[in-house]
mmCIF file of C-alpha atoms and ligand atoms in Angstrom:
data_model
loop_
_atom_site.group_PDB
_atom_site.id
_atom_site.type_symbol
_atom_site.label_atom_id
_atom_site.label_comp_id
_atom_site.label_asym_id
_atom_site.label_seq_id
_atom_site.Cartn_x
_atom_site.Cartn_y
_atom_site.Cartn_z
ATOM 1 C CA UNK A 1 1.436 -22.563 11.586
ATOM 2 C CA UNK A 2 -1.598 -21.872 12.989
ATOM 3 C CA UNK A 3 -0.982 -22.407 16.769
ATOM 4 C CA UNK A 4 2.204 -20.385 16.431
ATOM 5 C CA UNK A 5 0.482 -17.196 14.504
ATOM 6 C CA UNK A 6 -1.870 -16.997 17.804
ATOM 7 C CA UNK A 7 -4.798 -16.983 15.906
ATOM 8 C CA UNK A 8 -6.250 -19.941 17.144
ATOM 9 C CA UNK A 9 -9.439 -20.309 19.475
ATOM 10 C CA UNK A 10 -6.579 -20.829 22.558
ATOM 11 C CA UNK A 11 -5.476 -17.286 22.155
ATOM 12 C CA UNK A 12 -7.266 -14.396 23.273
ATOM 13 C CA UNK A 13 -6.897 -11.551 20.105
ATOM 14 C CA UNK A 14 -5.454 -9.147 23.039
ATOM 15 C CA UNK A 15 -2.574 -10.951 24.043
ATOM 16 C CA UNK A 16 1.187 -11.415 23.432
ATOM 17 C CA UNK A 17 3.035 -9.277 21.392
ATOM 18 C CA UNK A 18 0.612 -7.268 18.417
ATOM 19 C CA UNK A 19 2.269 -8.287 15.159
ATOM 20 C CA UNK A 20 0.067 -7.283 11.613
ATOM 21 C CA UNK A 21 -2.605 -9.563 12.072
ATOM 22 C CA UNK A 22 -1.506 -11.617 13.865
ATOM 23 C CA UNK A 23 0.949 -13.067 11.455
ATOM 24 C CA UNK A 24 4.420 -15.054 13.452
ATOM 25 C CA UNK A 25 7.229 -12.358 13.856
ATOM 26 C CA UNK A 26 9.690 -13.862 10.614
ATOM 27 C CA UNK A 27 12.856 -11.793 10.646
ATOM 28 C CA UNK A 28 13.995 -14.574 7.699
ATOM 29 C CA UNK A 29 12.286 -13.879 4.787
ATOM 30 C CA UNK A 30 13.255 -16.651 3.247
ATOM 31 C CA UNK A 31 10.833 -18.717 4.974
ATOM 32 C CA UNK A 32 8.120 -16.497 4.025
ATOM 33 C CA UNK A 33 6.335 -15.941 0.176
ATOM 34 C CA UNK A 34 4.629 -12.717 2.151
ATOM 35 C CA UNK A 35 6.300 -10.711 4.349
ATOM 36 C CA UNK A 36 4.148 -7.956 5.884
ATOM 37 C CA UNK A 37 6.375 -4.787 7.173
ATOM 38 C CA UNK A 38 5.994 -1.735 8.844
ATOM 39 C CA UNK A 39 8.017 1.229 7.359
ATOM 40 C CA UNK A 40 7.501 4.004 10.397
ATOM 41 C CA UNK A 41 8.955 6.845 8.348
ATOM 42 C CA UNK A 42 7.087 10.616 7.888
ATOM 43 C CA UNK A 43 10.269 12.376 6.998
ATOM 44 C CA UNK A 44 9.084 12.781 3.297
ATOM 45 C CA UNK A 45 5.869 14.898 4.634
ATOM 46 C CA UNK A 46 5.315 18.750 3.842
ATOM 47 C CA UNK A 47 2.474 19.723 6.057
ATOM 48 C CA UNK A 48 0.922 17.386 8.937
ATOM 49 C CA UNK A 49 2.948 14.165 10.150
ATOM 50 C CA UNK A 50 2.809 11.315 12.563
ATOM 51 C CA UNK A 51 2.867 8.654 10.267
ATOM 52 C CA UNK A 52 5.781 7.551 11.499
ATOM 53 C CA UNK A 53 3.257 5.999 14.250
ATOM 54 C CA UNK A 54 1.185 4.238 11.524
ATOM 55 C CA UNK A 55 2.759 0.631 11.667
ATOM 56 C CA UNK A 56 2.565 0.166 15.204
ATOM 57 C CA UNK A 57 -1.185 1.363 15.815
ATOM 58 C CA UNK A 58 -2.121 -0.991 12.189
ATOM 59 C CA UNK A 59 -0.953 -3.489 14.354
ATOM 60 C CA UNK A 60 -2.490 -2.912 17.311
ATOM 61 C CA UNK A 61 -6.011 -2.539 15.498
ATOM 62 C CA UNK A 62 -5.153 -5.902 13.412
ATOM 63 C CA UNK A 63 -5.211 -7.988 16.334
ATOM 64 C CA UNK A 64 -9.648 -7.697 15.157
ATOM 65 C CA UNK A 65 -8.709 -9.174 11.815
ATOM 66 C CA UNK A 66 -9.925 -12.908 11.357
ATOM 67 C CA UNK A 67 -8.317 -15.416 8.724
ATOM 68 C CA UNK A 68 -11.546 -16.036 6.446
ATOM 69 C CA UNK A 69 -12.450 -13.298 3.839
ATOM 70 C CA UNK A 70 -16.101 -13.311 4.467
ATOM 71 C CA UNK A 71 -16.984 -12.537 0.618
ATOM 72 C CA UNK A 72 -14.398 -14.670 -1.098
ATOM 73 C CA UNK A 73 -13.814 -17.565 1.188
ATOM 74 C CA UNK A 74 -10.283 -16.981 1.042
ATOM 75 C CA UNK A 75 -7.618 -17.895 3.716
ATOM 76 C CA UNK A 76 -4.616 -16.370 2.937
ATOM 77 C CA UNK A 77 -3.079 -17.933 5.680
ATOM 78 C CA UNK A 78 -3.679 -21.302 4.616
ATOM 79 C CA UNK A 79 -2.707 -20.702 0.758
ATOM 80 C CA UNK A 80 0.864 -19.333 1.604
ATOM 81 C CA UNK A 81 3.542 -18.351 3.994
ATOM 82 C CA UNK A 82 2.414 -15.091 5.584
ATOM 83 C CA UNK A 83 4.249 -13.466 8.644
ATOM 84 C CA UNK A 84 5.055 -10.174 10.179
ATOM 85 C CA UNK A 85 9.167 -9.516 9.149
ATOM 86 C CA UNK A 86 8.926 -6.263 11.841
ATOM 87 C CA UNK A 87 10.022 -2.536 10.942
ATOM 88 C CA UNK A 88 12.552 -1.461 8.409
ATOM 89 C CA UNK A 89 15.645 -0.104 10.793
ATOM 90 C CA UNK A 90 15.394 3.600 10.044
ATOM 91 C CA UNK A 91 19.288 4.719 10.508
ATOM 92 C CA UNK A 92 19.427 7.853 10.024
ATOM 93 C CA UNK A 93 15.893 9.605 10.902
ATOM 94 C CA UNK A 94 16.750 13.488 9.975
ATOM 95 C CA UNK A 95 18.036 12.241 6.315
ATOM 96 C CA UNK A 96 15.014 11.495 4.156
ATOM 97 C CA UNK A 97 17.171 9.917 1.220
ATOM 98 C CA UNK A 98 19.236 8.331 3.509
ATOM 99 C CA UNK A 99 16.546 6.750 5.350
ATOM 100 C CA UNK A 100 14.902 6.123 2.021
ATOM 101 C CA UNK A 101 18.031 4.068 1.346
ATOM 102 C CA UNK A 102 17.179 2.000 4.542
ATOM 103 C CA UNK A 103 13.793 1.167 2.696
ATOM 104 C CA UNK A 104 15.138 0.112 -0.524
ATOM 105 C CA UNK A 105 17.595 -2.023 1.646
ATOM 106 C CA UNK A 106 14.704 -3.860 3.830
ATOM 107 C CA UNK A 107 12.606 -4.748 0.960
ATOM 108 C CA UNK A 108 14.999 -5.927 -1.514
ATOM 109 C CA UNK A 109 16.524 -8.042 1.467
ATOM 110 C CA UNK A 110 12.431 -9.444 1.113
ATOM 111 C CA UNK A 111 12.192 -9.293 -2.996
ATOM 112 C CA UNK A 112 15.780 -11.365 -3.424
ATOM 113 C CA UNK A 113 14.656 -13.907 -0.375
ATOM 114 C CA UNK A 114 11.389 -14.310 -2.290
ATOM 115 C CA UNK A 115 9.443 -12.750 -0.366
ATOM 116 C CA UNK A 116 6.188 -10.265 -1.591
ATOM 117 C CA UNK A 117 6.489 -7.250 0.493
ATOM 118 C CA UNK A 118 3.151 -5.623 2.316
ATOM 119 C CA UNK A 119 3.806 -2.706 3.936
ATOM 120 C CA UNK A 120 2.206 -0.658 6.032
ATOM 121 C CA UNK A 121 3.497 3.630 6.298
ATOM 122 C CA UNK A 122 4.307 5.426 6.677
ATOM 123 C CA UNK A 123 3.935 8.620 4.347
ATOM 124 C CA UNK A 124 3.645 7.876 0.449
ATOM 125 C CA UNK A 125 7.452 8.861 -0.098
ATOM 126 C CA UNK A 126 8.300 5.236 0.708
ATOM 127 C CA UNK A 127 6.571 3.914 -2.312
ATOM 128 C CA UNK A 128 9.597 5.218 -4.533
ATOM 129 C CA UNK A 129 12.216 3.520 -1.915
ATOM 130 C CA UNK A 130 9.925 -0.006 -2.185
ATOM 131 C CA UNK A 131 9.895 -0.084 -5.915
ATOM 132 C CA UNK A 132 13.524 0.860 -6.555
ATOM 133 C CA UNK A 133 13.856 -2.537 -4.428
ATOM 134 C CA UNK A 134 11.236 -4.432 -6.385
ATOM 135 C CA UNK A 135 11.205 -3.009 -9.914
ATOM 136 C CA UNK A 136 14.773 -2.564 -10.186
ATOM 137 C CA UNK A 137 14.643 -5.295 -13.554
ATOM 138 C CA UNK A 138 12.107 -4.459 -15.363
ATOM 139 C CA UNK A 139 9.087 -1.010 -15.016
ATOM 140 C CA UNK A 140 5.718 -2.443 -13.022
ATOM 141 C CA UNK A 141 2.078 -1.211 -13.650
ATOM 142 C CA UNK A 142 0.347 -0.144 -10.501
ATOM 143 C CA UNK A 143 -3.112 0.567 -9.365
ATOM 144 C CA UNK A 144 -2.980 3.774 -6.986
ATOM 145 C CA UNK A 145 -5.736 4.715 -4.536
ATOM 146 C CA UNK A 146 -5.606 8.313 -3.566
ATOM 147 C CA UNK A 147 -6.671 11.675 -3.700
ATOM 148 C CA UNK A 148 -3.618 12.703 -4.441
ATOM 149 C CA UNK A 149 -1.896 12.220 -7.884
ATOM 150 C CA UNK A 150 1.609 11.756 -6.125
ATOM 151 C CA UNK A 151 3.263 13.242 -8.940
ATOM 152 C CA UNK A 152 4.703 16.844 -8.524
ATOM 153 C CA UNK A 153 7.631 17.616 -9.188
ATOM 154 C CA UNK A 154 8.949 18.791 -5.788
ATOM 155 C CA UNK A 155 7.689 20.297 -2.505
ATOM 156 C CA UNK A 156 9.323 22.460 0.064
ATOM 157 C CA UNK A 157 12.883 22.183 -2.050
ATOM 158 C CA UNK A 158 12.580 18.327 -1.934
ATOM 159 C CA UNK A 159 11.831 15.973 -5.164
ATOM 160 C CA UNK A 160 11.384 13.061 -2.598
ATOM 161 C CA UNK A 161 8.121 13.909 -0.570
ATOM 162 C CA UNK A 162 5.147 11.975 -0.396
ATOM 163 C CA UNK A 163 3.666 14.047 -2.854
ATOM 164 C CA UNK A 164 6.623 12.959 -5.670
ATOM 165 C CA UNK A 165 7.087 9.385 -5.722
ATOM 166 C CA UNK A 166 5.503 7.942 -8.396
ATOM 167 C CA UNK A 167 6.856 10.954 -10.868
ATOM 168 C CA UNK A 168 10.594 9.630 -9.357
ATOM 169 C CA UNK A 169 9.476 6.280 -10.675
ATOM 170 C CA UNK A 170 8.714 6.826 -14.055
ATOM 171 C CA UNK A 171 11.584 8.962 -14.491
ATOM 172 C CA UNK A 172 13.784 6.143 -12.781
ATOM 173 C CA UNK A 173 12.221 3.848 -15.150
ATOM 174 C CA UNK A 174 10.517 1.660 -12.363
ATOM 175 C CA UNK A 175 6.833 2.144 -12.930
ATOM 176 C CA UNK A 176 5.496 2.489 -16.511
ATOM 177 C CA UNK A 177 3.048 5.278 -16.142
ATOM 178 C CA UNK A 178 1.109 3.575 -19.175
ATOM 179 C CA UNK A 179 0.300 0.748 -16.733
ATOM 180 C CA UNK A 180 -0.707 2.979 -14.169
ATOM 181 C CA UNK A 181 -4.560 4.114 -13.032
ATOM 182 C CA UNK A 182 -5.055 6.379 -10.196
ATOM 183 C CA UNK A 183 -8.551 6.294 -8.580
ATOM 184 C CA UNK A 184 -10.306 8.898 -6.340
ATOM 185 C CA UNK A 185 -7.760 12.212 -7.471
ATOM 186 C CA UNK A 186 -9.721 15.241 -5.919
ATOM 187 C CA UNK A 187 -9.244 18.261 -3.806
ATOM 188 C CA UNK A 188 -8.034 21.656 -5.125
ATOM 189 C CA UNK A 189 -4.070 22.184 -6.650
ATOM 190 C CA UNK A 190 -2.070 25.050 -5.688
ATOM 191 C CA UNK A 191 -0.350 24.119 -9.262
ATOM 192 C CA UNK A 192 -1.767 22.193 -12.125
ATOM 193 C CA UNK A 193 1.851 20.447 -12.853
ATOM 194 C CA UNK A 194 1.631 17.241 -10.947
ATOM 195 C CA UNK A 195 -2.206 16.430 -12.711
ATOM 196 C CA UNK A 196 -0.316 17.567 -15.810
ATOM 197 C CA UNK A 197 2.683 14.704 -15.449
ATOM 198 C CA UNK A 198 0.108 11.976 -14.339
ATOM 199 C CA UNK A 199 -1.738 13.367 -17.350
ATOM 200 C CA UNK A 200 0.764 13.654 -20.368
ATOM 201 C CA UNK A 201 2.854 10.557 -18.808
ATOM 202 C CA UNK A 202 0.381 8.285 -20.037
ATOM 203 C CA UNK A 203 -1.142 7.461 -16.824
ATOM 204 C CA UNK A 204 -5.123 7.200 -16.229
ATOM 205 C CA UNK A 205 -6.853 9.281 -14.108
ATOM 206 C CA UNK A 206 -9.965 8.864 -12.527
ATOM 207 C CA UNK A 207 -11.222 11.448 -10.609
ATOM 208 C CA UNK A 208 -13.736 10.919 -7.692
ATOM 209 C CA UNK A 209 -16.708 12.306 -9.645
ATOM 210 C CA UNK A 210 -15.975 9.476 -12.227
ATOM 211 C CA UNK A 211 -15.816 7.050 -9.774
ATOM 212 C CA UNK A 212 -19.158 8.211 -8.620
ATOM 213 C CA UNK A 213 -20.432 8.336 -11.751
ATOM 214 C CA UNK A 214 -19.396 4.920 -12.890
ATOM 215 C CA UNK A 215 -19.632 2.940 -9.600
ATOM 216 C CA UNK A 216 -16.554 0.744 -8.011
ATOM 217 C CA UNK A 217 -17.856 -2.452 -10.496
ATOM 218 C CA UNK A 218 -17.020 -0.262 -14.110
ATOM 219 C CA UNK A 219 -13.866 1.471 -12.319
ATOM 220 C CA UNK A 220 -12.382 -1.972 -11.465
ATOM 221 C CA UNK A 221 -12.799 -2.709 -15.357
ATOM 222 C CA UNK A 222 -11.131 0.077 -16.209
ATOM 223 C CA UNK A 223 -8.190 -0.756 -13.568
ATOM 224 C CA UNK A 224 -7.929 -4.167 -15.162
ATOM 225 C CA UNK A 225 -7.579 -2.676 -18.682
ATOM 226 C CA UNK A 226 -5.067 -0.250 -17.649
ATOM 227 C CA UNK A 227 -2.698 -2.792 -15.655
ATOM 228 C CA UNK A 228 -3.280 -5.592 -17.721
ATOM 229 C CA UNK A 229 -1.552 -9.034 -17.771
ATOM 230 C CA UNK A 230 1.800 -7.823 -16.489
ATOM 231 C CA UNK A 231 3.253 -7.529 -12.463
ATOM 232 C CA UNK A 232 1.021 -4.694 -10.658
ATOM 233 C CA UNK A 233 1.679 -2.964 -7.710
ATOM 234 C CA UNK A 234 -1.119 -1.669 -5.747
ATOM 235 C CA UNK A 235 -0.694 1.333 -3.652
ATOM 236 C CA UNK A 236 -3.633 2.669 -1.147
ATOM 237 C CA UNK A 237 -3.484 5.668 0.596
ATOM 238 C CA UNK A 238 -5.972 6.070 3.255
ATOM 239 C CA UNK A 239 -6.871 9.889 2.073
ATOM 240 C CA UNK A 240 -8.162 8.166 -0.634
ATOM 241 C CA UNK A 241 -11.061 7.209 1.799
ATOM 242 C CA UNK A 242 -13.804 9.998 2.839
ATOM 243 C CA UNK A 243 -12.129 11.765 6.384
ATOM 244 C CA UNK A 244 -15.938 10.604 7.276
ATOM 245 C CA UNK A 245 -14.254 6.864 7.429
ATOM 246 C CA UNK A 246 -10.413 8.066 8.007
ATOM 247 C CA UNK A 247 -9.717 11.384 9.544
ATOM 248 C CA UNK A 248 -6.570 10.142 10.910
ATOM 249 C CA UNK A 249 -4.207 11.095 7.629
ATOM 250 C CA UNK A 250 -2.386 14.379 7.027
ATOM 251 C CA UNK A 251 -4.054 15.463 3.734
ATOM 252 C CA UNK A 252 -7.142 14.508 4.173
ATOM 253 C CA UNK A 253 -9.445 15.709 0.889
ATOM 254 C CA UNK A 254 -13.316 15.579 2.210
ATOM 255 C CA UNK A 255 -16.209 13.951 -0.981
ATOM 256 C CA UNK A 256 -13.859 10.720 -0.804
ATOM 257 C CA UNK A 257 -14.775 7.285 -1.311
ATOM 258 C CA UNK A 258 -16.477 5.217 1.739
ATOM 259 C CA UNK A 259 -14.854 2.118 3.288
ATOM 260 C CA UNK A 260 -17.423 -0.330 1.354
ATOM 261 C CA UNK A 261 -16.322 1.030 -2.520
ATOM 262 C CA UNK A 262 -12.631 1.104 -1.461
ATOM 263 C CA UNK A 263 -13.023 -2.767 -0.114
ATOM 264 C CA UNK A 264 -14.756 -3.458 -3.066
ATOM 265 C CA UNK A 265 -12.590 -2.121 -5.640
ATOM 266 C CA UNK A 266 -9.526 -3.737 -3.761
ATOM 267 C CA UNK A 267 -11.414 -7.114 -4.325
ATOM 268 C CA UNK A 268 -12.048 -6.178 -7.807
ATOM 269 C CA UNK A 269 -8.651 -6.541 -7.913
ATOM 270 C CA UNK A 270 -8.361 -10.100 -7.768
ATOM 271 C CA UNK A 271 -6.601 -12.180 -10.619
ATOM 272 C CA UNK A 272 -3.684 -9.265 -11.157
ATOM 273 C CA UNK A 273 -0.417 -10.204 -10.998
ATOM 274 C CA UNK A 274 0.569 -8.554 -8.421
ATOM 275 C CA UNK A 275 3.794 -8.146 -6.946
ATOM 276 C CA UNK A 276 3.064 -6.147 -4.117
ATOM 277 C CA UNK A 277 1.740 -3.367 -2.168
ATOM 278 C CA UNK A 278 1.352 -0.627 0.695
ATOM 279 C CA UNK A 279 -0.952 1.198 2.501
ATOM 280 C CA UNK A 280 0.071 4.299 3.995
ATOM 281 C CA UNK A 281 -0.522 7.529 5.536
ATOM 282 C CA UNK A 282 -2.518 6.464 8.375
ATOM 283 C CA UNK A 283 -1.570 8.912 10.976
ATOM 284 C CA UNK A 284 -2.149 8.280 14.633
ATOM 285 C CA UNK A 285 -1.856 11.453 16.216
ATOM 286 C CA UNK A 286 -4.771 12.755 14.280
ATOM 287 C CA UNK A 287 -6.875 9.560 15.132
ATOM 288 C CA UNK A 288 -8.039 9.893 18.722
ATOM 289 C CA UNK A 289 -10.611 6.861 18.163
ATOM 290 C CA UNK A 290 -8.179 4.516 16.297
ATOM 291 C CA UNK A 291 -10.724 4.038 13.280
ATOM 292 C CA UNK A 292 -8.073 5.380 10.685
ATOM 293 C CA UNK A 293 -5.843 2.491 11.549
ATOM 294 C CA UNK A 294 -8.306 -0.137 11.533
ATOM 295 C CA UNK A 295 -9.506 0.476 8.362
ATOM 296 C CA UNK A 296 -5.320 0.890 7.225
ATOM 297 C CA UNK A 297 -5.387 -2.823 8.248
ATOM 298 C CA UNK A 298 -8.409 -3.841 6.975
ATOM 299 C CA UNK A 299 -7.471 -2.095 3.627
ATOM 300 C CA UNK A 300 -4.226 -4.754 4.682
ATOM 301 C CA UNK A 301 -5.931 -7.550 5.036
ATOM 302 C CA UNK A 302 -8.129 -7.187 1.114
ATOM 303 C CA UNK A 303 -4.664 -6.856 -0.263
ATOM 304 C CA UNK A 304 -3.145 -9.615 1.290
ATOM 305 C CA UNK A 305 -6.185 -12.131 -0.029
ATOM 306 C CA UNK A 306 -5.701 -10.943 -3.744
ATOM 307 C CA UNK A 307 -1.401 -11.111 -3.143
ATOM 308 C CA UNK A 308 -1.742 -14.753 -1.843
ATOM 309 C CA UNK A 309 -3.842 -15.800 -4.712
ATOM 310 C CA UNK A 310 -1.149 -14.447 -7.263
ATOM 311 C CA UNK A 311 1.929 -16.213 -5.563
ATOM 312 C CA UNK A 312 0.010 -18.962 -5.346
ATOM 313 C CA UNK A 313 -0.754 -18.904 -9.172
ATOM 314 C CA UNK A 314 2.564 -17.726 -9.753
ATOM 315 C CA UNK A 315 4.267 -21.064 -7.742
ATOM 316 C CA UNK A 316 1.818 -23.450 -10.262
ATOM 317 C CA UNK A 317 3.240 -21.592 -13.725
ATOM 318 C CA UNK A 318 6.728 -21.259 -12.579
ATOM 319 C CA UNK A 319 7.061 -23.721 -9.864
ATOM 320 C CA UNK A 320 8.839 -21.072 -7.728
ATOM 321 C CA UNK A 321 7.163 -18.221 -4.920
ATOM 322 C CA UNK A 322 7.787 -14.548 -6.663
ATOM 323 C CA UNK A 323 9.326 -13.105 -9.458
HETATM 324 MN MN1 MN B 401 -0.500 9.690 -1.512
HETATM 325 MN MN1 MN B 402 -3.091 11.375 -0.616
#
């Protein structure tokens, strides 16, 4: 496995093709229990785009992500099946809900193989696409890491932009908004009505200047209260982060969290069921240096240690990869 990921001592990190991490291109999923994939779709954004861009330049930067999380010790490649199962095949670009359909296709050709889908954006409209795929059986709780509540009502004459998904999945019955925390929510509202959703929904909101206040260790409590014992999604969106750390997004919302609380309160997340995740809205055309996408894949690579630890728990109670 290791010799034909390329991440071994023989390989220099700038060669052969860039896949996320440097994860084997799997176009099976079946012989994968995580399949990292690239959704390069920005038709669901109202204002500045180019996230369409995001997967490939996440890979690119990924090639500088090593196997061994340096705080927890874990190897995620040596606990499960982890490879790169390439870019959902957007047919129909000028059609956001038909190219949302290509999502929903992609991943549940991942969820019914077995696979755990990580994807990289991407704008935020393809959450709603990834958990119609996922969550189609039963709601899931979620952790969500943005600025951004992600819960108007529509934008622009749309009600699928990436400012509307997760209100789409309560009201499609795929996320359970009383399982649901959003951290970092700042930046001022042309309306009040997508706060008010999130708000009288059920969901929890933590602004930035509680997160401040209470410090990434107390907000990660509060996440685990929220989410509970039941399958979590998490979903990180890199305007979450200060544009000090991540100018390359198209909203970006300045007094936002630093790289070092986001990394920690992804870790925090550790012992969730989780079932899957995304980070999105890196956008390369607004990141000359190519920061914004490494830390996309950094952000990445914390998920994908707390996902392998779940399927790996998961295989010992059920005796099978995913659910
Ligand atoms: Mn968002
Ligand atoms: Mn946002």
């Amino acid at each position: 496995m290791e010799e034909e990921c390329g991440r071994g001592e023989s390989s220099p990190r700038y060669a052969g093709i860039a896949t996320f991490m440097r994860a084997p291109l799997v176009r099976d999923p079946a012989k994968l229990d995580i399949a990292l994939i690239g959704v390069p779709f920005d038709g669901g954004v109202e204002n500045r785009p180019g996230q369409r861009h995001g997967p490939r330049e996440i890979r690119n930067m990924s090639s500088l992500i090593r196997a061994v999380h340096h705080v927890t010790g874990v190897n995620p490649y040596a606990l499960c099946r982890v490879g790169d199962m390439g870019d959902v095949a957007i047919t129909n670009a000028f059609d956001l809900e038909a190219s949302h359909s290509d999502i929903t296709g992609f991943i549940g050709r991942a969820h019914s193989a077995g696979a755990v889908p990580l994807c990289a954006g991407g704008d935020h409209s393809i959450s709603l696409p990834i958990f119609r795929a996922i969550a189609a059986d039963r709601p899931v709780g979620m952790v969500h890491i943005d600025a951004h509540t992600d819960t108007c009502n529509e934008e622009l004459g749309s009600r699928f932009t990436h400012g509307t998904p997760f209100r789409r999945a309560v009201e499609e019955g795929l996320l359970n908004p009383e399982r649901t925390v959003q951290i970092g929510i700042r930046g001022a509202q042309d309306s009040e009505e997508g706060l008010a959703f999130s708000l009288e929904s059920g969901m929890r909101v933590i602004f930035i200047e509680e997160f401040t206040r209470l410090g990434a260790e107390a907000v990660i409590a509060e996440a685990r209260r929220v989410v509970g014992d039941g399958p979590t999604y998490i979903s990180f969106d890199v305007d979450s982060l200060d544009p000090a750390f991540a100018p390359g997004t198209g909203t970006p919302e300045v007094g936002g969290m630093t790289t070092i609380e986001a990394q920690a309160l992804l870790r925090g997340l550790g012992g969730l069921d989780l079932i899957g995740g995304d980070v999105v809205e890196v956008s390369p055309p607004f990141d000359p240096s190519g920061n914004t996408a490494l830390v996309g894949a950094t952000m990445m690579y914390e998920i994908l240690c707390i996902l392998a630890e779940s399927v790996v728990r998961r295989k010992k109670s059920n005796g099978k990869a995913t659910k």
